[in-house]
């Protein structure tokens, strides 16, 4: 590892069974030795807490520890993440093992960072419908509402005779005859997110008592079930696990042709989106904790990356401000669930193709003067609670919050722009000439004040500020942001083959709102306002690529932001004095006099 220029090694994240083979019998000599060997080679260790994999004996100790799915089925032992965040006994055991590791390694000079647990929420594990979750939810509601009458009022339980006389009567919102009250779901989602945050904080509080090293968590791609800004507040570094080919294969709404075009490279915007998101979650400090090095084992199809992609993915991360890129994994394990998952080494320890690319990146990086992060001219808000809101009440099959925000992100990147992602409680927008906040269900007071003081252009909508904090329709009707003169009177969702054309070209897809207001900047061909306002603008539908490109270009040109429409696959990112050109296309692309190799990266002074 050291020979090829790797500097960090993460270990231990699933090793509880080896650390404590029987309850109370610890065996850490092997871990002492591993850390010593790595440290002696000059490598820095990220030590993972092993709480994502409770050993088998834990299931005997706490028979009710397992998460329960929405259909009420207990999720079994035999893989990972088989615990419920609300289980108090499990939390005590977690505190014990984390305390033991923190005490033992907190001042070990080679343990230079920590990772809490592993990929919270992965495998759909945030929402658990267990008895432990139900009891904790009742307590959470009692804290929040203080009286059942207040809860009944907030949820609107007079509808369908749903009033409760006590918090003990409230069940979880699954298994109802037809849909449960959306306010009930929203509170359950908020509660479930808070449980992840407090579970993580339990660990960070303990680690900090014993260790000065920074603490990270490795988040996963397109996971919105808990508020990453919430966990992020207790961590020093936001890390994420980047599997570009797996994600293209199984978690994007793109056409089959598009998938074919990028099948060995990944989506040209998805990694960058997460880099920018996690830079925000980590308040500037972020890593890739796991970088795909070859075919993975878990997606519907698992192609081999094109030569050059392991290098490209790593460089793209550094261009977006990553402090480190680690690969998953070092050596392919020939046994158990991930035996088909590539590593930098083959199972026989010969080198696999990404090995040389990792070495090349390490050499290039060492020779490269600092690649700094620069503030982008454009900001895009990302709000986890809005993902829950529109999952709770999509009102149309295709209304997905991540999909909406990602479409805006892609629209900005096609125009050659670098983007900053902002949390929904951002109080100061003065650094940005253009701010976008599509689909934010409930705007925070801080953000409303920031909008009022912002002298750039802000584009809101569709569906922005469309719900109260209690998940009701606000009156006056949305977006209710004076002095913006705009009222959404009615909304409709539509199948993808029923577009709403805009007078200046392009369409609204999936979603459109009938609104009144002024000034009207764009209209639909059936005569409704499509874009309303002046500096603060409200967009009344979900724009397709053509409409979005025009709406964004107009706003940029009004603000003096230079745009540069990029060919398919080519993207750029400004980083300090450098401009990086990243080509996700399989073939060379020439743009404005420069040619970037297929699956290649190029940097030039800005
Ligand atoms: C991640 C996980 C790793 C490994 C990897 C396989 O989700 O953190 O432990 O399972 O995926 O791609």
Coordinates of C-alpha atoms and ligand atoms in Angstrom, one line a residue:
X1 CA 0.0 0.0 0.0
X2 CA 2.7 2.4 1.0
X3 CA 4.7 1.6 -2.1
X4 CA 2.0 2.8 -4.4
X5 CA 1.5 6.0 -2.5
X6 CA -1.6 5.2 -0.5
X7 CA -1.7 7.0 2.8
X8 CA -4.8 6.0 4.7
X9 CA -6.3 2.6 5.5
X10 CA -9.7 2.0 7.0
X11 CA -10.1 -1.1 9.2
X12 CA -12.4 -2.6 11.8
X13 CA -15.8 -1.4 10.7
X14 CA -17.4 -4.8 10.7
X15 CA -15.1 -6.6 13.2
X16 CA -17.2 -6.8 16.4
X17 CA -17.3 -10.6 16.2
X18 CA -13.5 -10.8 16.3
X19 CA -13.1 -8.0 18.8
X20 CA -15.5 -9.6 21.3
X21 CA -16.0 -13.2 20.3
X22 CA -18.1 -13.9 23.4
X23 CA -20.0 -11.4 25.5
X24 CA -17.4 -9.7 27.7
X25 CA -14.4 -11.6 26.3
X26 CA -12.3 -9.2 24.3
X27 CA -9.6 -10.1 21.8
X28 CA -7.9 -7.0 20.4
X29 CA -4.3 -8.2 20.1
X30 CA -4.8 -8.8 16.4
X31 CA -6.1 -5.2 16.0
X32 CA -3.1 -3.9 18.0
X33 CA -0.8 -5.7 15.6
X34 CA -2.6 -4.6 12.5
X35 CA -2.4 -0.9 13.6
X36 CA 1.2 -1.3 14.5
X37 CA 2.1 -2.9 11.1
X38 CA 0.2 -0.2 9.2
X39 CA 1.7 2.6 11.3
X40 CA 5.2 1.2 10.9
X41 CA 4.8 1.4 7.1
X42 CA 3.8 5.1 7.4
X43 CA 0.1 4.5 6.8
X44 CA -2.6 6.3 8.8
X45 CA -5.5 4.3 10.1
X46 CA -9.2 5.2 10.1
X47 CA -10.6 3.0 12.8
X48 CA -14.2 2.0 12.2
X49 CA -16.6 1.4 15.1
X50 CA -18.1 -2.1 14.5
X51 CA -21.7 -1.3 15.3
X52 CA -23.2 -2.0 11.9
X53 CA -22.7 -5.7 12.5
X54 CA -23.8 -6.9 16.0
X55 CA -22.4 -10.5 16.4
X56 CA -24.7 -13.4 16.7
X57 CA -24.6 -13.6 20.5
X58 CA -26.0 -10.1 20.6
X59 CA -29.2 -11.4 19.1
X60 CA -29.5 -13.8 22.0
X61 CA -28.8 -11.1 24.5
X62 CA -31.4 -8.8 22.9
X63 CA -33.9 -11.0 21.0
X64 CA -35.8 -7.9 19.9
X65 CA -32.9 -5.9 18.5
X66 CA -33.7 -6.6 14.8
X67 CA -35.4 -4.0 12.6
X68 CA -38.9 -4.7 11.5
X69 CA -40.0 -3.8 7.9
X70 CA -43.0 -1.9 6.8
X71 CA -45.0 -5.1 6.4
X72 CA -44.2 -6.0 10.0
X73 CA -41.6 -8.7 9.2
X74 CA -38.6 -9.1 11.4
X75 CA -35.4 -8.7 9.4
X76 CA -33.1 -11.5 10.3
X77 CA -29.4 -12.1 11.2
X78 CA -26.9 -13.3 8.6
X79 CA -25.8 -10.2 6.8
X80 CA -25.4 -6.7 8.3
X81 CA -27.3 -3.6 9.7
X82 CA -29.6 -6.0 11.6
X83 CA -30.3 -3.6 14.5
X84 CA -32.9 -1.1 15.3
X85 CA -31.7 2.5 16.1
X86 CA -34.2 2.7 18.9
X87 CA -33.2 -0.4 20.9
X88 CA -31.9 0.9 24.2
X89 CA -30.1 -2.3 25.2
X90 CA -28.2 -2.3 21.9
X91 CA -27.3 1.4 22.4
X92 CA -25.7 0.4 25.7
X93 CA -23.7 -2.3 24.1
X94 CA -22.6 0.1 21.4
X95 CA -21.5 2.6 24.0
X96 CA -19.5 -0.1 25.6
X97 CA -17.6 -1.3 22.5
X98 CA -17.0 2.2 21.3
X99 CA -15.7 3.3 24.7
X100 CA -13.4 0.3 24.8
X101 CA -11.9 1.1 21.4
X102 CA -11.7 4.8 22.1
X103 CA -9.9 4.2 25.4
X104 CA -7.5 1.7 23.9
X105 CA -6.7 3.6 20.6
X106 CA -7.6 7.2 21.4
X107 CA -4.0 8.2 21.9
X108 CA -2.5 5.8 19.4
X109 CA -0.5 7.9 17.0
X110 CA -1.4 5.8 14.0
X111 CA -5.2 6.1 14.6
X112 CA -5.6 9.4 12.8
X113 CA -9.3 9.3 12.2
X114 CA -12.4 7.4 13.2
X115 CA -15.5 6.2 11.3
X116 CA -18.7 5.7 13.1
X117 CA -20.7 2.6 12.2
X118 CA -21.0 2.0 8.4
X119 CA -23.4 3.6 5.9
X120 CA -26.4 4.5 8.1
X121 CA -29.6 3.8 6.3
X122 CA -28.1 1.4 3.7
X123 CA -30.4 -1.5 2.9
X124 CA -33.4 0.5 3.9
X125 CA -32.6 0.4 7.7
X126 CA -33.6 3.9 8.9
X127 CA -37.3 3.3 9.3
X128 CA -38.0 0.4 11.7
X129 CA -41.4 -0.7 12.7
X130 CA -40.3 -2.5 15.9
X131 CA -41.8 -2.2 19.4
X132 CA -38.6 -0.3 20.4
X133 CA -39.3 2.2 17.7
X134 CA -42.9 2.5 18.6
X135 CA -42.2 3.2 22.3
X136 CA -39.5 5.7 21.4
X137 CA -41.8 7.4 18.9
X138 CA -44.4 7.8 21.6
X139 CA -41.9 9.5 23.8
X140 CA -40.7 11.7 21.0
X141 CA -44.3 12.8 20.3
X142 CA -45.0 13.5 24.0
X143 CA -41.9 15.7 24.1
X144 CA -42.8 17.5 20.9
X145 CA -46.5 18.1 21.5
X146 CA -46.8 18.0 25.3
X147 CA -50.5 17.0 25.1
X148 CA -52.5 14.6 22.9
X149 CA -54.8 17.5 22.1
X150 CA -52.0 19.5 20.6
X151 CA -51.0 16.5 18.5
X152 CA -54.6 16.0 17.4
X153 CA -54.8 19.7 16.3
X154 CA -51.4 19.7 14.6
X155 CA -52.2 16.5 12.6
X156 CA -55.8 17.4 11.9
X157 CA -57.0 14.2 13.5
X158 CA -60.6 15.4 13.5
X159 CA -60.6 14.0 10.0
X160 CA -61.8 10.4 9.9
X161 CA -62.2 10.3 13.7
X162 CA -58.5 9.8 14.3
X163 CA -58.2 11.7 17.6
X164 CA -56.1 10.2 20.4
X165 CA -56.7 10.5 24.1
X166 CA -53.1 9.6 25.1
X167 CA -49.7 9.2 23.5
X168 CA -49.8 5.4 24.3
X169 CA -52.6 5.1 21.7
X170 CA -50.4 6.2 18.8
X171 CA -49.1 3.4 16.7
X172 CA -46.5 3.6 13.9
X173 CA -48.0 4.6 10.5
X174 CA -47.6 1.3 8.8
X175 CA -50.3 -1.4 8.4
X176 CA -53.2 1.0 8.4
X177 CA -56.1 0.1 6.2
X178 CA -55.6 2.9 3.7
X179 CA -53.0 5.7 3.8
X180 CA -52.1 7.0 7.2
X181 CA -52.3 10.7 8.0
X182 CA -49.3 12.4 6.2
X183 CA -48.6 14.4 9.3
X184 CA -48.2 11.1 11.2
X185 CA -45.8 9.8 8.5
X186 CA -43.8 13.1 8.6
X187 CA -43.4 12.9 12.3
X188 CA -42.4 9.3 12.1
X189 CA -39.8 10.2 9.5
X190 CA -38.5 13.1 11.5
X191 CA -38.3 10.9 14.6
X192 CA -36.5 8.1 12.7
X193 CA -34.0 10.6 11.4
X194 CA -33.5 12.0 14.9
X195 CA -32.8 8.4 16.1
X196 CA -29.9 8.1 13.6
X197 CA -28.6 11.4 14.7
X198 CA -28.7 10.5 18.4
X199 CA -27.2 7.0 17.7
X200 CA -24.3 8.7 16.0
X201 CA -23.9 11.3 18.7
X202 CA -23.7 8.6 21.3
X203 CA -20.6 7.4 19.6
X204 CA -19.0 10.7 18.8
X205 CA -19.4 11.9 22.4
X206 CA -17.5 8.8 23.6
X207 CA -14.8 9.0 21.0
X208 CA -14.1 12.7 21.7
X209 CA -13.5 12.0 25.4
X210 CA -10.5 9.9 24.4
X211 CA -9.2 11.0 21.1
X212 CA -8.3 14.2 19.3
X213 CA -8.6 12.6 15.9
X214 CA -11.3 13.7 13.5
X215 CA -14.5 11.6 13.2
X216 CA -16.1 10.7 9.9
X217 CA -19.1 8.7 8.8
X218 CA -19.3 7.0 5.4
X219 CA -22.6 8.0 3.8
X220 CA -24.1 6.3 0.8
X221 CA -25.3 7.6 -2.6
X222 CA -28.9 8.8 -3.0
X223 CA -29.8 8.1 0.5
X224 CA -32.3 10.6 2.0
X225 CA -33.9 8.7 4.8
X226 CA -32.2 10.7 7.5
X227 CA -30.9 14.2 7.8
X228 CA -27.2 14.1 7.0
X229 CA -26.8 17.7 8.1
X230 CA -28.0 16.5 11.5
X231 CA -25.4 13.7 11.8
X232 CA -22.9 16.0 10.1
X233 CA -23.1 18.6 12.9
X234 CA -21.5 16.0 15.3
X235 CA -18.8 14.9 12.9
X236 CA -15.6 16.5 11.5
X237 CA -15.7 14.9 8.1
X238 CA -18.5 13.8 5.8
X239 CA -17.2 10.8 3.8
X240 CA -19.2 9.0 1.2
X241 CA -19.0 5.7 -0.7
X242 CA -18.8 6.2 -4.5
X243 CA -19.9 3.4 -6.7
X244 CA -20.5 5.1 -10.1
X245 CA -21.4 2.0 -12.1
X246 CA -23.5 0.5 -9.5
X247 CA -25.5 3.7 -9.1
X248 CA -26.0 4.2 -12.8
X249 CA -27.3 0.6 -13.0
X250 CA -29.7 0.8 -10.1
X251 CA -30.6 4.2 -8.9
X252 CA -31.1 6.8 -11.6
X253 CA -34.1 7.7 -13.8
X254 CA -32.4 7.7 -17.2
X255 CA -33.1 6.1 -20.5
X256 CA -31.7 2.8 -21.6
X257 CA -29.7 4.6 -24.4
X258 CA -28.1 6.9 -21.8
X259 CA -27.2 4.0 -19.6
X260 CA -25.6 2.2 -22.5
X261 CA -23.6 5.4 -23.3
X262 CA -22.1 5.6 -19.8
X263 CA -22.3 2.0 -18.7
X264 CA -18.5 1.7 -18.0
X265 CA -18.1 5.3 -16.7
X266 CA -21.1 6.2 -14.6
X267 CA -23.4 9.2 -14.8
X268 CA -21.4 12.4 -15.5
X269 CA -23.2 14.3 -12.7
X270 CA -24.1 11.9 -10.0
X271 CA -20.6 11.7 -8.3
X272 CA -20.1 15.4 -8.5
X273 CA -23.5 16.0 -7.0
X274 CA -22.6 13.9 -4.0
X275 CA -19.2 15.5 -3.7
X276 CA -20.8 18.9 -3.5
X277 CA -23.5 17.6 -1.2
X278 CA -21.0 16.1 1.2
X279 CA -18.8 19.1 1.1
X280 CA -21.8 21.0 2.5
X281 CA -22.6 18.2 5.0
X282 CA -19.0 18.2 6.2
X283 CA -18.8 22.0 6.4
X284 CA -16.0 21.9 3.9
X285 CA -14.3 18.7 5.0
X286 CA -15.2 15.6 3.0
X287 CA -13.7 12.4 1.7
X288 CA -14.5 9.4 -0.4
X289 CA -14.2 6.5 2.0
X290 CA -14.9 3.9 -0.6
X291 CA -14.2 4.3 -4.3
X292 CA -15.3 1.6 -6.7
X293 CA -12.1 0.0 -8.2
X294 CA -13.7 -2.5 -10.7
X295 CA -16.9 -4.4 -11.0
X296 CA -19.0 -4.5 -7.9
X297 CA -21.4 -7.4 -7.0
X298 CA -24.6 -5.8 -6.0
X299 CA -26.2 -3.9 -8.9
X300 CA -28.5 -5.5 -11.5
X301 CA -25.5 -5.5 -13.9
X302 CA -21.9 -5.1 -12.9
X303 CA -19.7 -4.0 -15.8
X304 CA -16.0 -3.4 -15.7
X305 CA -15.0 0.3 -15.7
X306 CA -13.2 1.6 -18.7
X307 CA -9.4 2.0 -18.3
X308 CA -8.9 5.4 -16.9
X309 CA -12.1 5.6 -14.8
X310 CA -10.5 4.9 -11.4
X311 CA -8.2 7.8 -12.1
X312 CA -10.9 10.0 -13.4
X313 CA -13.2 9.3 -10.4
X314 CA -10.4 10.1 -8.0
X315 CA -9.4 13.3 -9.7
X316 CA -13.0 14.5 -10.0
X317 CA -13.2 14.1 -6.2
X318 CA -10.1 16.1 -5.6
X319 CA -11.3 18.8 -8.0
X320 CA -14.4 19.1 -5.8
X321 CA -12.3 19.5 -2.7
X322 CA -11.9 15.9 -1.3
X323 CA -9.2 15.5 1.4
X324 CA -8.8 11.9 0.6
X325 CA -10.0 9.2 -1.7
X326 CA -9.9 5.6 -0.4
X327 CA -10.6 2.5 -2.4
X328 CA -12.9 -0.3 -1.5
X329 CA -11.3 -2.7 -1.3
X330 CA -7.6 -3.5 -1.1
X331 CA -7.8 -7.2 -1.9
X332 CA -10.9 -9.0 -3.3
X333 CA -12.1 -11.4 -0.7
X334 CA -12.6 -14.8 -2.2
X335 CA -15.3 -15.8 0.3
X336 CA -18.8 -14.6 1.5
X337 CA -21.1 -12.1 0.1
X338 CA -18.7 -9.8 -1.7
X339 CA -16.5 -12.4 -3.3
X340 CA -17.4 -11.0 -6.7
X341 CA -16.5 -7.4 -5.7
X342 CA -13.2 -6.2 -7.2
X343 CA -10.4 -4.8 -5.2
X344 CA -7.0 -3.2 -6.1
X345 CA -5.6 -6.7 -5.8
X346 CA -7.2 -9.9 -7.1
X347 CA -8.0 -12.7 -4.7
X348 CA -4.6 -14.2 -5.5
X349 CA -2.9 -10.9 -4.5
X350 CA -1.8 -10.1 -8.1
X351 CA -2.6 -6.6 -9.1
X352 CA -6.0 -5.7 -10.6
X353 CA -6.3 -2.9 -13.2
X354 CA -7.2 -0.1 -10.8
X355 CA -4.0 -0.7 -8.8
X356 CA -1.9 1.1 -11.4
X357 CA -4.4 3.9 -11.7
X358 CA -4.4 4.4 -7.9
X359 CA -0.7 4.6 -8.0
X360 CA -0.8 7.1 -10.9
X361 CA -3.2 9.3 -9.0
X362 CA -1.0 9.2 -5.9
X363 CA 2.0 10.3 -8.0
X364 CA 0.1 13.0 -9.8
X365 CA -1.4 14.3 -6.6
X366 CA 2.1 14.5 -4.9
X367 CA 3.3 16.6 -7.9
X368 CA 0.3 18.9 -7.9
X369 CA 0.2 22.1 -6.0
X370 CA -2.7 22.5 -3.7
X371 CA -6.1 22.0 -5.4
X372 CA -8.3 24.4 -3.4
X373 CA -12.0 24.7 -3.2
X374 CA -13.5 27.9 -4.6
X375 CA -16.9 29.3 -3.8
X376 CA -19.1 28.6 -6.8
X377 CA -21.3 31.4 -8.3
X378 CA -24.4 29.3 -8.0
X379 CA -26.0 27.6 -5.1
X380 CA -28.6 24.8 -4.9
X381 CA -30.5 24.0 -1.7
X382 CA -30.8 20.4 -0.6
X383 CA -33.3 19.5 2.2
X384 CA -33.7 16.0 3.5
X385 CA -37.1 16.8 5.1
X386 CA -38.4 17.7 1.7
X387 CA -37.5 14.2 0.4
X388 CA -39.6 12.8 3.3
X389 CA -42.4 15.2 2.5
X390 CA -42.7 14.3 -1.1
X391 CA -42.2 10.6 -0.4
X392 CA -45.1 10.9 2.0
X393 CA -47.3 12.8 -0.4
X394 CA -45.9 12.5 -4.0
X395 CA -49.3 13.4 -5.5
X396 CA -48.0 11.8 -8.7
X397 CA -45.8 8.8 -9.2
X398 CA -42.8 10.6 -10.6
X399 CA -42.5 13.4 -8.0
X400 CA -39.3 12.5 -6.3
X401 CA -37.4 15.2 -4.5
X402 CA -33.9 13.9 -5.2
X403 CA -34.8 13.5 -8.8
X404 CA -36.0 17.1 -9.0
X405 CA -33.0 18.6 -7.3
X406 CA -30.6 16.4 -9.3
X407 CA -32.2 17.6 -12.6
X408 CA -31.5 21.2 -11.6
X409 CA -27.9 20.2 -10.7
X410 CA -27.4 18.5 -14.0
X411 CA -28.9 21.6 -15.8
X412 CA -26.3 23.8 -14.1
X413 CA -23.4 21.5 -14.9
X414 CA -24.4 21.2 -18.6
X415 CA -23.9 25.0 -18.6
X416 CA -20.3 24.5 -17.4
X417 CA -21.0 25.8 -13.9
X418 CA -19.5 24.8 -10.6
X419 CA -22.2 24.5 -7.9
X420 CA -22.3 24.8 -4.1
X421 CA -25.0 22.9 -2.3
X422 CA -26.5 24.5 0.8
X423 CA -28.4 23.3 3.8
X424 CA -32.0 24.5 4.1
X425 CA -31.4 26.7 7.1
X426 CA -28.7 28.8 5.3
X427 CA -29.0 32.3 6.7
X428 CA -26.7 34.2 4.3
X429 CA -26.8 33.9 0.5
X430 CA -24.7 37.0 -0.2
X431 CA -21.8 34.9 -1.7
X432 CA -24.1 33.7 -4.5
X433 CA -25.4 35.5 -7.6
X434 CA -27.9 32.7 -8.3
X435 CA -29.7 30.5 -5.8
X436 CA -32.0 27.6 -6.6
X437 CA -34.4 26.0 -4.1
X438 CA -36.8 23.7 -6.0
X439 CA -39.2 21.6 -4.0
X440 CA -38.3 22.7 -0.5
X441 CA -41.5 21.8 1.2
X442 CA -41.3 24.2 4.1
X443 CA -38.8 27.1 4.0
X444 CA -37.0 27.8 7.3
X445 CA -37.3 31.2 8.8
X446 CA -33.5 31.6 8.4
X447 CA -33.7 30.9 4.7
X448 CA -36.7 33.2 4.2
X449 CA -34.7 36.1 5.9
X450 CA -31.7 35.2 3.7
X451 CA -33.9 35.4 0.6
X452 CA -35.3 38.8 1.7
X453 CA -31.7 40.1 2.1
X454 CA -30.3 38.5 -1.1
X455 CA -29.6 40.8 -4.0
X456 CA -29.0 38.0 -6.5
X457 CA -31.6 36.0 -8.4
X458 CA -33.3 33.2 -6.6
X459 CA -35.5 30.6 -8.4
X460 CA -38.0 28.7 -6.2
X461 CA -40.6 26.2 -7.2
X462 CA -42.1 23.9 -8.2
X463 CA -43.6 22.9 -4.8
X464 CA -41.5 25.3 -2.7
X465 CA -43.0 26.4 0.6
X466 CA -46.1 24.3 -0.2
X467 CA -46.6 22.9 3.3
X468 CA -46.7 24.3 6.9
X469 CA -44.4 22.8 9.5
X470 CA -47.4 20.6 10.5
X471 CA -47.7 19.3 6.9
X472 CA -50.8 21.2 6.0
X473 CA -51.5 23.5 3.1
X474 CA -50.7 27.1 4.2
X475 CA -53.2 29.9 4.0
X476 CA -52.5 32.3 2.4
X477 CA -51.7 29.9 -0.3
X478 CA -48.1 29.1 -1.4
X479 CA -45.5 30.2 -1.9
X480 CA -46.5 33.1 0.4
X481 CA -43.3 35.0 0.1
X482 CA -44.1 38.7 -0.1
X483 CA -43.1 40.9 -1.8
X484 CA -43.2 38.1 -4.5
X485 CA -46.6 38.4 -6.0
X486 CA -47.5 34.8 -6.7
X487 CA -50.2 32.4 -5.6
X488 CA -50.4 28.7 -6.5
X489 CA -54.1 27.9 -6.8
X490 CA -54.1 24.4 -8.1
X491 CA -51.5 21.6 -8.8
X492 CA -51.6 18.7 -11.2
X493 CA -49.4 15.7 -11.8
X494 CA -49.1 14.1 -15.2
X495 CA -47.6 11.0 -16.7
X496 CA -44.3 11.5 -18.6
X497 CA -46.0 11.3 -22.0
X498 CA -48.2 14.2 -21.3
X499 CA -45.9 17.3 -21.4
X500 CA -47.1 20.9 -20.8
X501 CA -45.4 22.9 -23.5
X502 CA -43.9 26.3 -22.7
X503 CA -44.3 29.2 -25.1
X504 CA -40.6 29.8 -25.4
X505 CA -39.8 26.1 -26.0
X506 CA -39.4 23.0 -23.9
X507 CA -42.0 21.6 -21.5
X508 CA -43.0 21.0 -18.0
X509 CA -43.0 17.3 -17.2
X510 CA -44.5 15.3 -14.3
X511 CA -45.8 18.4 -12.4
X512 CA -47.4 21.7 -13.1
X513 CA -49.1 24.4 -11.0
X514 CA -51.7 26.9 -12.0
X515 CA -50.7 30.1 -10.4
X516 CA -51.4 33.8 -10.7
X517 CA -49.0 36.7 -10.1
X518 CA -46.8 39.2 -11.7
X519 CA -44.6 40.0 -13.5
X520 CA -45.0 36.9 -15.7
X521 CA -41.6 36.0 -17.3
X522 CA -42.7 32.8 -19.1
X523 CA -46.0 31.2 -19.9
X524 CA -47.2 27.7 -20.9
X525 CA -48.8 27.4 -24.4
X526 CA -52.2 26.9 -22.6
X527 CA -51.8 30.4 -21.2
X528 CA -50.7 30.0 -17.6
X529 CA -47.7 31.7 -16.0
X530 CA -44.7 29.4 -16.0
X531 CA -42.2 31.7 -14.4
X532 CA -43.3 34.6 -12.1
X533 CA -41.3 37.3 -10.4
X534 CA -38.3 39.6 -10.7
X535 CA -35.2 38.8 -8.7
X536 CA -37.2 36.3 -6.6
X537 CA -38.7 34.0 -9.2
X538 CA -41.2 31.2 -8.9
X539 CA -41.3 28.3 -11.4
X540 CA -44.7 26.6 -11.7
X541 CA -43.6 23.2 -13.0
X542 CA -40.9 20.6 -13.4
X543 CA -38.9 21.8 -16.5
X544 CA -37.4 19.4 -19.0
X545 CA -33.8 19.9 -20.1
X546 CA -34.6 22.4 -22.8
X547 CA -36.8 24.7 -20.7
X548 CA -34.4 24.4 -17.7
X549 CA -31.4 25.3 -19.8
X550 CA -33.1 28.5 -21.0
X551 CA -34.4 29.5 -17.6
X552 CA -31.0 29.0 -16.1
X553 CA -29.1 30.7 -18.9
X554 CA -31.5 33.8 -18.7
X555 CA -30.9 34.1 -15.0
X556 CA -27.1 33.6 -15.4
X557 CA -26.8 36.2 -18.1
X558 CA -28.9 38.7 -16.0
X559 CA -26.3 38.1 -13.2
X560 CA -23.2 38.2 -15.3
X561 CA -22.4 34.5 -14.8
X562 CA -20.7 33.1 -17.8
X563 CA -22.2 29.8 -19.1
X564 CA -20.7 27.4 -21.6
X565 CA -22.9 24.6 -22.9
X566 CA -20.9 21.4 -22.7
X567 CA -21.1 18.4 -25.0
X568 CA -22.4 15.1 -23.6
X569 CA -20.1 13.6 -21.0
X570 CA -17.8 16.6 -20.6
X571 CA -17.9 18.5 -17.4
X572 CA -15.8 21.1 -15.7
X573 CA -15.1 22.2 -12.2
X574 CA -13.1 25.2 -10.9
X575 CA -10.8 24.5 -8.0
X576 CA -8.6 27.4 -6.9
X577 CA -6.4 28.4 -9.7
X578 CA -7.3 25.3 -11.8
X579 CA -10.1 24.4 -14.1
X580 CA -10.6 20.7 -14.4
X581 CA -12.1 19.1 -17.5
X582 CA -13.6 15.7 -16.8
X583 CA -14.7 13.6 -19.7
X584 CA -17.1 10.8 -18.9
X585 CA -17.5 10.0 -22.6
X586 CA -15.8 6.9 -23.8
X587 CA -14.2 8.8 -26.7
X588 CA -12.1 12.0 -26.9
X589 CA -14.1 15.2 -26.8
X590 CA -13.0 18.5 -28.3
X591 CA -14.5 21.6 -26.8
X592 CA -13.4 25.2 -27.3
X593 CA -10.0 24.2 -28.7
X594 CA -9.0 21.6 -26.1
X595 CA -9.3 17.8 -26.5
X596 CA -10.0 15.7 -23.5
X597 CA -9.3 11.9 -23.9
X598 CA -12.2 9.5 -23.4
X599 CA -12.4 8.6 -19.7
X600 CA -9.8 11.3 -19.2
X601 CA -9.1 14.3 -17.1
X602 CA -7.3 17.5 -18.0
X603 CA -6.5 20.6 -15.8
X604 CA -5.5 24.0 -17.0
X605 CA -4.8 27.3 -15.2
X606 CA -8.0 29.5 -14.9
Ligands
LIG1 C1 -20.6 -0.4 0.7 C2 -20.2 -0.9 2.0 C3 -19.0 -1.8 1.9 C4 -19.2 -2.8 0.8 C5 -19.4 -2.0 -0.5 C6 -19.5 -2.9 -1.7 O1 -22.0 -0.2 0.7 O2 -19.9 0.2 2.9 O3 -18.8 -2.5 3.2 O4 -20.3 -3.6 1.1 O5 -20.5 -1.2 -0.4 O6 -19.7 -2.2 -2.8

